[in-house]
CSV table of C-alpha atoms in Angstrom, one decimal:
chain,number,residue,atom,x,y,z
A,1,MET,CA,-144.5,187.9,-23.1
A,2,SER,CA,-143.2,184.3,-23.2
A,3,ARG,CA,-146.9,182.8,-23.8
A,4,ASN,CA,-146.0,183.3,-27.6
A,5,SER,CA,-142.8,181.3,-27.3
A,6,VAL,CA,-142.1,178.1,-29.3
A,7,TRP,CA,-142.2,176.3,-25.7
A,8,PHE,CA,-145.9,176.8,-25.0
A,9,THR,CA,-147.0,176.2,-28.8
A,10,THR,CA,-145.2,172.8,-28.7
A,11,LEU,CA,-147.1,171.7,-25.6
A,12,SER,CA,-149.5,168.9,-25.9
A,13,ASP,CA,-153.3,169.7,-25.1
A,14,ALA,CA,-152.9,167.4,-22.1
A,15,LYS,CA,-149.9,169.1,-20.8
A,16,ARG,CA,-151.5,172.6,-21.2
A,17,ALA,CA,-154.7,171.2,-19.2
A,18,GLU,CA,-152.3,169.8,-16.6
A,19,MET,CA,-150.4,173.1,-16.1
A,20,ILE,CA,-153.8,174.9,-15.4
A,21,SER,CA,-154.9,172.0,-13.1
A,22,PHE,CA,-152.2,172.4,-10.6
A,23,SER,CA,-153.6,175.6,-9.3
A,24,ARG,CA,-155.8,175.5,-6.1
A,25,PRO,CA,-158.5,177.9,-5.8
A,26,GLU,CA,-157.7,178.9,-2.3
A,27,ILE,CA,-154.3,179.5,-0.4
A,28,ASP,CA,-152.9,177.5,2.3
A,29,SER,CA,-152.6,180.0,5.0
A,30,ARG,CA,-149.9,178.2,7.1
A,31,PRO,CA,-147.4,176.5,5.0
A,32,ASP,CA,-143.9,175.3,6.4
A,33,VAL,CA,-142.4,177.2,3.3
A,34,LEU,CA,-144.0,179.7,1.1
A,35,ILE,CA,-142.2,180.1,-2.3
A,36,VAL,CA,-143.0,183.4,-4.0
A,37,GLY,CA,-142.7,182.8,-7.8
A,38,GLY,CA,-143.7,180.1,-10.0
A,39,GLY,CA,-140.9,180.0,-12.3
A,40,ILE,CA,-138.3,177.2,-12.9
A,41,VAL,CA,-136.2,178.3,-9.9
A,42,GLY,CA,-139.2,178.5,-7.6
A,43,LEU,CA,-140.7,175.1,-8.7
A,44,ALA,CA,-137.2,173.4,-8.4
A,45,ALA,CA,-137.1,174.6,-4.9
A,46,ALA,CA,-140.6,173.4,-4.1
A,47,TYR,CA,-139.7,169.9,-5.5
A,48,SER,CA,-136.4,169.9,-3.4
A,49,LEU,CA,-138.1,171.0,-0.2
A,50,VAL,CA,-141.3,168.7,-0.4
A,51,GLN,CA,-138.6,165.7,-0.7
A,52,HIS,CA,-137.6,166.5,3.0
A,53,GLY,CA,-141.1,166.3,4.3
A,54,LEU,CA,-141.9,170.1,4.3
A,55,ARG,CA,-145.4,171.5,3.6
A,56,VAL,CA,-144.7,174.0,0.7
A,57,GLU,CA,-146.9,176.5,-1.1
A,58,VAL,CA,-146.0,178.1,-4.3
A,59,ILE,CA,-147.9,181.4,-5.3
A,60,GLU,CA,-147.3,182.8,-8.8
A,61,ALA,CA,-148.5,186.3,-9.9
A,62,GLU,CA,-149.4,185.0,-13.4
A,63,THR,CA,-149.1,181.7,-14.7
A,64,LEU,CA,-146.2,178.9,-14.3
A,65,ALA,CA,-143.1,179.6,-16.4
A,66,SER,CA,-144.9,182.9,-17.6
A,67,GLN,CA,-141.7,185.0,-17.5
A,68,ALA,CA,-138.1,184.0,-18.4
A,69,SER,CA,-138.6,180.4,-17.6
A,70,GLY,CA,-140.9,180.1,-20.7
A,71,ALA,CA,-138.9,182.4,-22.9
A,72,ASN,CA,-135.3,181.2,-23.0
A,73,ALA,CA,-133.5,179.1,-25.3
A,74,GLY,CA,-133.4,175.8,-23.4
A,75,GLY,CA,-129.8,175.6,-22.8
A,76,ILE,CA,-127.9,173.7,-20.0
A,77,TRP,CA,-124.4,175.1,-21.0
A,78,PRO,CA,-122.1,175.3,-18.0
A,79,ASP,CA,-118.9,174.9,-19.9
A,80,GLN,CA,-119.7,177.3,-22.7
A,81,GLN,CA,-121.0,179.9,-20.3
A,82,GLY,CA,-118.3,179.1,-17.8
A,83,ILE,CA,-115.7,181.4,-19.4
A,84,ASP,CA,-117.6,184.5,-18.6
A,85,TYR,CA,-118.0,183.8,-14.9
A,86,PRO,CA,-115.7,183.1,-11.8
A,87,PRO,CA,-115.0,179.5,-10.5
A,88,ALA,CA,-117.7,179.7,-7.9
A,89,PHE,CA,-120.2,180.0,-10.7
A,90,ARG,CA,-118.5,177.1,-12.8
A,91,ASP,CA,-118.8,174.8,-9.8
A,92,LEU,CA,-122.5,175.6,-9.1
A,93,ALA,CA,-123.1,175.2,-12.9
A,94,ARG,CA,-121.5,171.8,-13.2
A,95,ARG,CA,-123.1,170.5,-10.2
A,96,SER,CA,-126.5,171.6,-11.3
A,97,ARG,CA,-126.0,170.0,-14.7
A,98,ASP,CA,-125.2,166.8,-13.0
A,99,LEU,CA,-128.7,167.2,-11.1
A,100,TRP,CA,-130.3,167.9,-14.4
A,101,GLY,CA,-129.1,164.6,-15.9
A,102,LYS,CA,-130.5,162.5,-13.0
A,103,LEU,CA,-134.0,163.9,-13.2
A,104,PRO,CA,-135.2,162.1,-16.4
A,105,ALA,CA,-135.0,158.8,-14.4
A,106,ARG,CA,-137.5,159.9,-11.9
A,107,ASP,CA,-141.1,159.5,-12.0
A,108,GLY,CA,-142.9,162.4,-13.5
A,109,PHE,CA,-140.0,164.1,-15.3
A,110,ASP,CA,-140.5,164.5,-18.9
A,111,PHE,CA,-138.7,167.5,-20.5
A,112,ASP,CA,-136.9,166.5,-23.7
A,113,TRP,CA,-133.3,166.0,-22.0
A,114,ARG,CA,-130.6,165.6,-24.5
A,115,VAL,CA,-126.8,165.9,-24.1
A,116,ASN,CA,-126.3,167.1,-27.7
A,117,GLY,CA,-123.2,169.2,-27.4
A,118,PHE,CA,-122.5,172.8,-28.1
A,119,LEU,CA,-120.3,174.0,-31.1
A,120,THR,CA,-119.1,177.5,-31.7
A,121,VAL,CA,-118.0,178.3,-35.4
A,122,ASP,CA,-117.9,182.0,-35.5
A,123,SER,CA,-114.6,183.6,-35.0
A,124,ARG,CA,-115.9,186.6,-33.3
A,125,HIS,CA,-116.3,184.5,-30.3
A,126,TRP,CA,-112.8,183.9,-29.6
A,127,ASP,CA,-109.5,185.8,-29.6
A,128,GLY,CA,-106.7,184.3,-31.7
A,129,SER,CA,-107.9,180.9,-32.6
A,130,PRO,CA,-110.0,178.0,-31.6
A,131,GLU,CA,-107.1,176.3,-30.0
A,132,GLU,CA,-106.3,179.3,-27.9
A,133,LEU,CA,-109.9,179.5,-26.6
A,134,ALA,CA,-109.9,175.9,-26.0
A,135,ASN,CA,-106.6,175.8,-24.2
A,136,GLN,CA,-108.0,178.7,-22.0
A,137,LEU,CA,-111.3,176.8,-21.2
A,138,LEU,CA,-109.2,173.6,-20.3
A,139,SER,CA,-106.9,175.4,-18.1
A,140,GLU,CA,-109.9,176.8,-16.1
A,141,GLY,CA,-111.5,173.3,-15.7
A,142,LEU,CA,-114.0,173.4,-18.4
A,143,SER,CA,-114.9,170.8,-21.0
A,144,ALA,CA,-114.0,171.7,-24.5
A,145,HIS,CA,-111.7,171.1,-27.4
A,146,ALA,CA,-110.9,172.8,-30.8
A,147,ILE,CA,-111.8,171.1,-33.9
A,148,ASP,CA,-110.9,171.5,-37.5
A,149,GLY,CA,-113.1,172.2,-40.5
A,150,GLU,CA,-113.5,168.5,-41.4
A,151,GLN,CA,-114.4,167.7,-37.8
A,152,VAL,CA,-117.1,170.6,-38.0
A,153,ARG,CA,-118.5,169.0,-41.2
A,154,MET,CA,-118.5,165.5,-39.5
A,155,LEU,CA,-120.5,166.9,-36.5
A,156,GLU,CA,-122.8,169.2,-38.4
A,157,PRO,CA,-122.8,168.3,-42.2
A,158,ASN,CA,-125.6,170.9,-43.0
A,159,LEU,CA,-123.7,174.1,-42.0
A,160,LYS,CA,-122.3,176.3,-44.8
A,161,SER,CA,-119.2,175.4,-46.4
A,162,GLY,CA,-115.9,177.4,-45.6
A,163,ILE,CA,-116.0,176.8,-41.8
A,164,ASN,CA,-112.4,176.0,-41.0
A,165,GLY,CA,-112.8,175.1,-37.3
A,166,GLY,CA,-114.4,175.7,-34.0
A,167,VAL,CA,-114.7,174.9,-30.4
A,168,HIS,CA,-116.7,171.9,-29.4
A,169,TYR,CA,-118.2,171.5,-25.9
A,170,PRO,CA,-119.3,167.8,-25.8
A,171,SER,CA,-121.1,167.7,-22.6
A,172,GLU,CA,-123.6,170.5,-23.1
A,173,ALA,CA,-127.3,169.6,-23.0
A,174,HIS,CA,-130.6,171.0,-23.9
A,175,VAL,CA,-134.1,170.9,-22.4
A,176,HIS,CA,-137.8,172.1,-23.1
A,177,PRO,CA,-137.9,174.7,-20.4
A,178,VAL,CA,-141.8,174.6,-19.9
A,179,LYS,CA,-141.8,170.9,-19.9
A,180,ALA,CA,-139.2,171.1,-17.2
A,181,ALA,CA,-141.2,173.6,-15.2
A,182,LEU,CA,-144.1,171.4,-15.5
A,183,SER,CA,-142.1,168.4,-14.3
A,184,PHE,CA,-141.1,170.1,-11.3
A,185,ALA,CA,-144.5,171.1,-10.5
A,186,ARG,CA,-145.9,167.8,-11.2
A,187,ALA,CA,-143.4,166.0,-8.9
A,188,ALA,CA,-143.8,168.6,-6.2
A,189,VAL,CA,-147.7,168.5,-6.3
A,190,GLY,CA,-147.4,164.7,-6.2
A,191,SER,CA,-145.4,164.8,-2.9
A,192,GLY,CA,-147.8,167.2,-1.3
A,193,ALA,CA,-146.9,170.8,-2.4
A,194,THR,CA,-149.9,173.2,-3.3
A,195,ILE,CA,-149.7,175.9,-6.1
A,196,VAL,CA,-151.8,178.9,-6.5
A,197,GLN,CA,-151.5,180.7,-9.7
A,198,HIS,CA,-152.7,184.5,-10.1
A,199,ALA,CA,-151.7,185.2,-6.6
A,200,ARG,CA,-149.3,188.0,-6.1
A,201,ALA,CA,-147.3,189.0,-3.0
A,202,VAL,CA,-148.1,192.4,-2.0
A,203,THR,CA,-146.1,193.1,1.2
A,204,MET,CA,-145.1,191.4,4.4
A,205,ARG,CA,-144.9,191.9,8.2
A,206,VAL,CA,-141.9,191.4,10.2
A,207,GLU,CA,-141.4,190.9,13.9
A,208,ASN,CA,-138.3,190.0,15.8
A,209,ASP,CA,-136.3,189.6,12.5
A,210,ARG,CA,-138.9,187.1,11.2
A,211,VAL,CA,-141.6,187.2,8.6
A,212,VAL,CA,-144.7,186.5,10.3
A,213,ASP,CA,-147.1,186.9,7.5
A,214,VAL,CA,-147.1,187.7,3.7
A,215,GLU,CA,-150.1,189.7,2.3
A,216,THR,CA,-151.1,188.4,-1.2
A,217,THR,CA,-153.8,189.1,-3.5
A,218,ALA,CA,-155.3,185.8,-2.5
A,219,GLY,CA,-155.2,186.3,1.2
A,220,GLN,CA,-152.8,186.4,4.1
A,221,ILE,CA,-150.3,183.7,4.6
A,222,HIS,CA,-148.5,182.9,7.8
A,223,PRO,CA,-145.3,180.8,6.7
A,224,GLY,CA,-142.5,179.2,8.7
A,225,ALA,CA,-140.1,180.2,6.0
A,226,VAL,CA,-140.2,182.4,2.7
A,227,VAL,CA,-138.4,182.0,-0.4
A,228,ALA,CA,-138.4,185.1,-2.9
A,229,ALA,CA,-138.1,183.6,-6.4
A,230,THR,CA,-139.6,186.4,-8.2
A,231,GLY,CA,-136.8,187.3,-10.8
A,232,TRP,CA,-136.3,191.0,-10.6
A,233,THR,CA,-139.5,191.8,-8.8
A,234,ALA,CA,-138.8,192.6,-5.1
A,235,ASP,CA,-141.4,195.4,-4.3
A,236,TRP,CA,-143.1,193.2,-1.8
A,237,PHE,CA,-140.0,192.7,0.5
A,238,ALA,CA,-137.9,195.7,-0.5
A,239,GLU,CA,-138.6,197.8,2.4
A,240,PHE,CA,-137.0,195.0,4.8
A,241,ALA,CA,-133.8,194.6,2.7
A,242,PRO,CA,-130.5,196.4,4.0
A,243,SER,CA,-130.0,197.9,0.7
A,244,PRO,CA,-132.1,198.5,-2.5
A,245,PRO,CA,-132.6,195.1,-4.3
A,246,PRO,CA,-129.8,195.0,-7.0
A,247,LEU,CA,-132.2,193.4,-9.6
A,248,VAL,CA,-133.2,194.7,-13.1
A,249,PRO,CA,-134.8,193.1,-16.2
A,250,LEU,CA,-132.7,192.6,-19.3
A,251,SER,CA,-134.6,191.3,-22.2
A,252,GLY,CA,-133.9,189.2,-25.1
A,253,GLN,CA,-135.7,187.9,-28.4
A,254,LEU,CA,-135.8,184.4,-29.9
A,255,ILE,CA,-137.5,183.4,-33.2
A,256,ALA,CA,-138.5,179.9,-34.4
A,257,THR,CA,-139.4,178.1,-37.6
A,258,ALA,CA,-142.2,175.6,-38.1
A,259,PRO,CA,-140.9,171.9,-37.8
A,260,GLN,CA,-138.1,171.1,-40.4
A,261,PRO,CA,-136.4,168.0,-41.4
A,262,PRO,CA,-133.3,167.2,-39.1
A,263,LEU,CA,-130.7,169.9,-40.0
A,264,ILE,CA,-128.4,170.1,-36.8
A,265,SER,CA,-128.1,167.8,-34.0
A,266,GLY,CA,-126.4,170.0,-31.4
A,267,THR,CA,-126.4,173.7,-30.5
A,268,VAL,CA,-124.4,175.8,-32.9
A,269,LEU,CA,-123.2,179.2,-32.1
A,270,GLY,CA,-122.7,181.4,-35.3
A,271,GLN,CA,-123.6,185.0,-35.2
A,272,ALA,CA,-126.3,183.7,-32.8
A,273,ILE,CA,-127.3,180.6,-31.1
A,274,VAL,CA,-129.2,178.0,-33.2
A,275,VAL,CA,-130.8,174.9,-32.0
A,276,GLN,CA,-133.4,172.4,-33.5
A,277,LEU,CA,-135.7,171.0,-31.0
A,278,ARG,CA,-136.8,167.4,-31.0
A,279,SER,CA,-140.1,168.5,-32.5
A,280,GLY,CA,-138.2,170.0,-35.6
A,281,GLU,CA,-138.5,173.7,-35.0
A,282,ILE,CA,-135.4,175.8,-35.5
A,283,VAL,CA,-134.9,178.3,-32.7
A,284,THR,CA,-132.3,181.2,-32.9
A,285,GLY,CA,-131.6,184.5,-31.3
A,286,GLY,CA,-130.7,185.7,-27.8
A,287,ASN,CA,-129.8,189.5,-27.8
A,288,VAL,CA,-129.7,191.5,-24.6
A,289,VAL,CA,-131.6,194.8,-24.3
A,290,ASP,CA,-132.2,196.9,-21.1
A,291,GLY,CA,-135.6,196.8,-19.6
A,292,GLN,CA,-138.7,194.7,-20.7
A,293,LEU,CA,-139.5,194.5,-24.2
A,294,ALA,CA,-143.4,194.4,-24.8
A,295,GLU,CA,-143.0,192.7,-28.2
A,296,ALA,CA,-140.6,191.3,-30.7
A,297,ASP,CA,-138.8,193.7,-32.9
A,298,PRO,CA,-139.3,192.9,-36.6
A,299,ASP,CA,-135.8,194.2,-37.7
A,300,VAL,CA,-134.3,192.0,-35.0
A,301,THR,CA,-136.2,188.9,-36.2
A,302,ALA,CA,-135.0,189.6,-39.8
A,303,GLU,CA,-131.4,189.8,-38.6
A,304,PHE,CA,-131.7,186.5,-36.7
A,305,ALA,CA,-133.3,184.8,-39.5
A,306,ALA,CA,-130.7,186.1,-42.1
A,307,ALA,CA,-127.8,184.9,-39.8
A,308,ALA,CA,-129.3,181.4,-39.5
A,309,GLN,CA,-130.1,181.1,-43.3
A,310,ASP,CA,-126.6,181.9,-43.9
A,311,LEU,CA,-125.1,179.3,-41.3
A,312,ILE,CA,-127.7,176.6,-42.6
A,313,PRO,CA,-128.2,176.9,-46.4
A,314,ALA,CA,-131.0,174.6,-46.2
A,315,LEU,CA,-133.0,177.3,-44.4
A,316,GLU,CA,-133.0,179.7,-47.3
A,317,GLY,CA,-136.6,180.8,-47.8
A,318,VAL,CA,-137.9,179.1,-44.7
A,319,PRO,CA,-139.9,181.6,-42.6
A,320,PHE,CA,-139.4,182.0,-39.0
A,321,GLU,CA,-143.0,182.3,-38.0
A,322,GLN,CA,-142.8,182.8,-34.1
A,323,ALA,CA,-140.9,185.7,-32.5
A,324,TRP,CA,-141.1,186.3,-28.8
A,325,THR,CA,-139.3,188.3,-26.0
A,326,GLY,CA,-138.4,187.4,-22.4
A,327,ALA,CA,-136.9,189.4,-19.6
A,328,ARG,CA,-133.9,188.1,-17.8
A,329,PRO,CA,-133.7,189.0,-14.1
A,330,ALA,CA,-130.1,190.2,-13.6
A,331,THR,CA,-127.6,191.7,-10.9
A,332,PRO,CA,-124.8,194.0,-11.6
A,333,ASP,CA,-122.3,191.2,-11.9
A,334,HIS,CA,-124.8,188.8,-13.6
A,335,LEU,CA,-124.6,186.2,-10.8
A,336,PRO,CA,-127.5,185.3,-8.8
A,337,ILE,CA,-128.4,186.0,-5.4
A,338,ILE,CA,-128.8,182.9,-3.4
A,339,ASP,CA,-128.8,184.0,0.2
A,340,ARG,CA,-130.8,184.5,3.3
A,341,LEU,CA,-131.8,188.3,3.3
A,342,PRO,CA,-129.6,190.0,5.7
A,343,GLY,CA,-131.6,190.8,8.9
A,344,ILE,CA,-134.4,188.5,8.4
A,345,GLU,CA,-134.0,185.1,9.9
A,346,ASN,CA,-136.5,183.0,7.6
A,347,LEU,CA,-136.6,184.8,4.2
A,348,TRP,CA,-134.3,183.4,1.4
A,349,VAL,CA,-133.7,185.1,-1.8
A,350,ALA,CA,-133.2,183.0,-5.1
A,351,ALA,CA,-133.1,185.6,-7.8
A,352,GLY,CA,-131.3,187.4,-10.5
A,353,HIS,CA,-130.1,184.5,-12.4
A,354,PHE,CA,-129.7,186.2,-15.5
A,355,LYS,CA,-129.1,183.8,-18.6
A,356,ASN,CA,-128.8,180.9,-16.2
A,357,GLY,CA,-132.0,180.3,-14.4
A,358,LEU,CA,-132.8,177.3,-16.1
A,359,LEU,CA,-129.3,175.9,-15.9
A,360,LEU,CA,-128.9,176.7,-11.9
A,361,ALA,CA,-132.4,175.9,-10.9
A,362,PRO,CA,-131.8,172.3,-9.6
A,363,ILE,CA,-128.8,173.5,-7.6
A,364,THR,CA,-130.3,176.5,-6.4
A,365,GLY,CA,-133.4,174.7,-5.1
A,366,GLU,CA,-131.1,172.0,-3.3
A,367,SER,CA,-129.0,174.7,-1.7
A,368,ILE,CA,-132.0,176.6,-0.4
A,369,THR,CA,-133.3,173.6,0.8
A,370,GLU,CA,-130.2,172.6,2.7
A,371,TRP,CA,-130.1,176.1,4.2
A,372,ILE,CA,-133.8,175.8,5.5
A,373,THR,CA,-133.5,172.3,6.8
A,374,ASP,CA,-130.0,171.9,7.9
A,375,GLY,CA,-128.9,175.6,8.7
A,376,SER,CA,-126.5,176.2,5.8
A,377,PRO,CA,-125.8,174.8,2.2
A,378,SER,CA,-123.4,172.0,1.6
A,379,ILE,CA,-121.4,174.0,-0.9
A,380,ALA,CA,-119.7,177.6,-0.6
A,381,MET,CA,-122.2,180.3,-1.5
A,382,GLU,CA,-120.1,183.5,-0.8
A,383,ALA,CA,-120.1,184.6,-4.4
A,384,PHE,CA,-123.8,184.8,-4.3
A,385,ARG,CA,-124.5,186.8,-1.1
A,386,TRP,CA,-126.7,189.8,-1.1
A,387,ASN,CA,-124.2,191.8,0.6
A,388,ARG,CA,-121.5,191.7,-2.0
A,389,PHE,CA,-123.0,194.7,-3.6
A,390,GLU,CA,-122.9,196.9,-0.4
């Protein structure tokens, strides 16, 4: 699905070739840690683990970032997202944003990092007034402030007239998610990790409450530890879970123009999210639909395009040439599972991140690493336990 996204079409030929080149033709049958899933969460975990001297292998059923990691909007938005989640999420999200901000200074990390802010201008996104929403956000420890119409025009002069105010989140950031996945893969492989693409986990064998081997389509692997980072796909370990895995796909659709002159600097939320990439494309959309969508809906594309053209008059008549879908892995409360699988000593689950897999990838990888190497993560993880659904 996501291979049609703007994130893949804006990769250079060199980066496309690099992504393919990482895959080894054969498996490492005895890694210290086997990571099942080559999306952003799995690759961030691989990078974190190899920094601690572990021999890490990543297997990916398709190709790197081929699902939600290559289909999302690229947002690192802990404050704007935080109002919908409990304090535990906010703490995790803000820690993760801090980790994102450190990565561009490291060798091999190149993913269009921008702290470009987030501006909400549509009254459907607040009850009462922008001031009331901003005060609520501030009272809950989130960074935001209300602005008036003149300030909106100062921040984004190309938005339509008649916008009387909004809520601005100055610390929100944006990345190119496929370049980010590629950066984690590059850094992990450079430190000794191996990646095998087109290799799917089929089942596993457990003895004395430990995974002793994982059967894959590329052969049998005998890992010291396993990290399940396969989104909503849990069939390969489900029979060993104490309850049915509470993971489902929720799809969304995004659309993009060809490169345009500079029109907006930050992410703007009108009827839908609108952001302009460094390469010039305008990206908008982000609905939620149950299940997996096989292809983009032309009617939804037309609705998103009309909303963006209304918000930014300079887009009138500009076609949105790309449309793609992606399925977000979700749990009933839309919080991820970051936990050791109950009853299995050496299997950790890092899945169900919903809209926040990209945002939470670095802190998820770091927490899993601490769990495997030190016996427990350094921050409280009760809100993300598997057994909260039992």
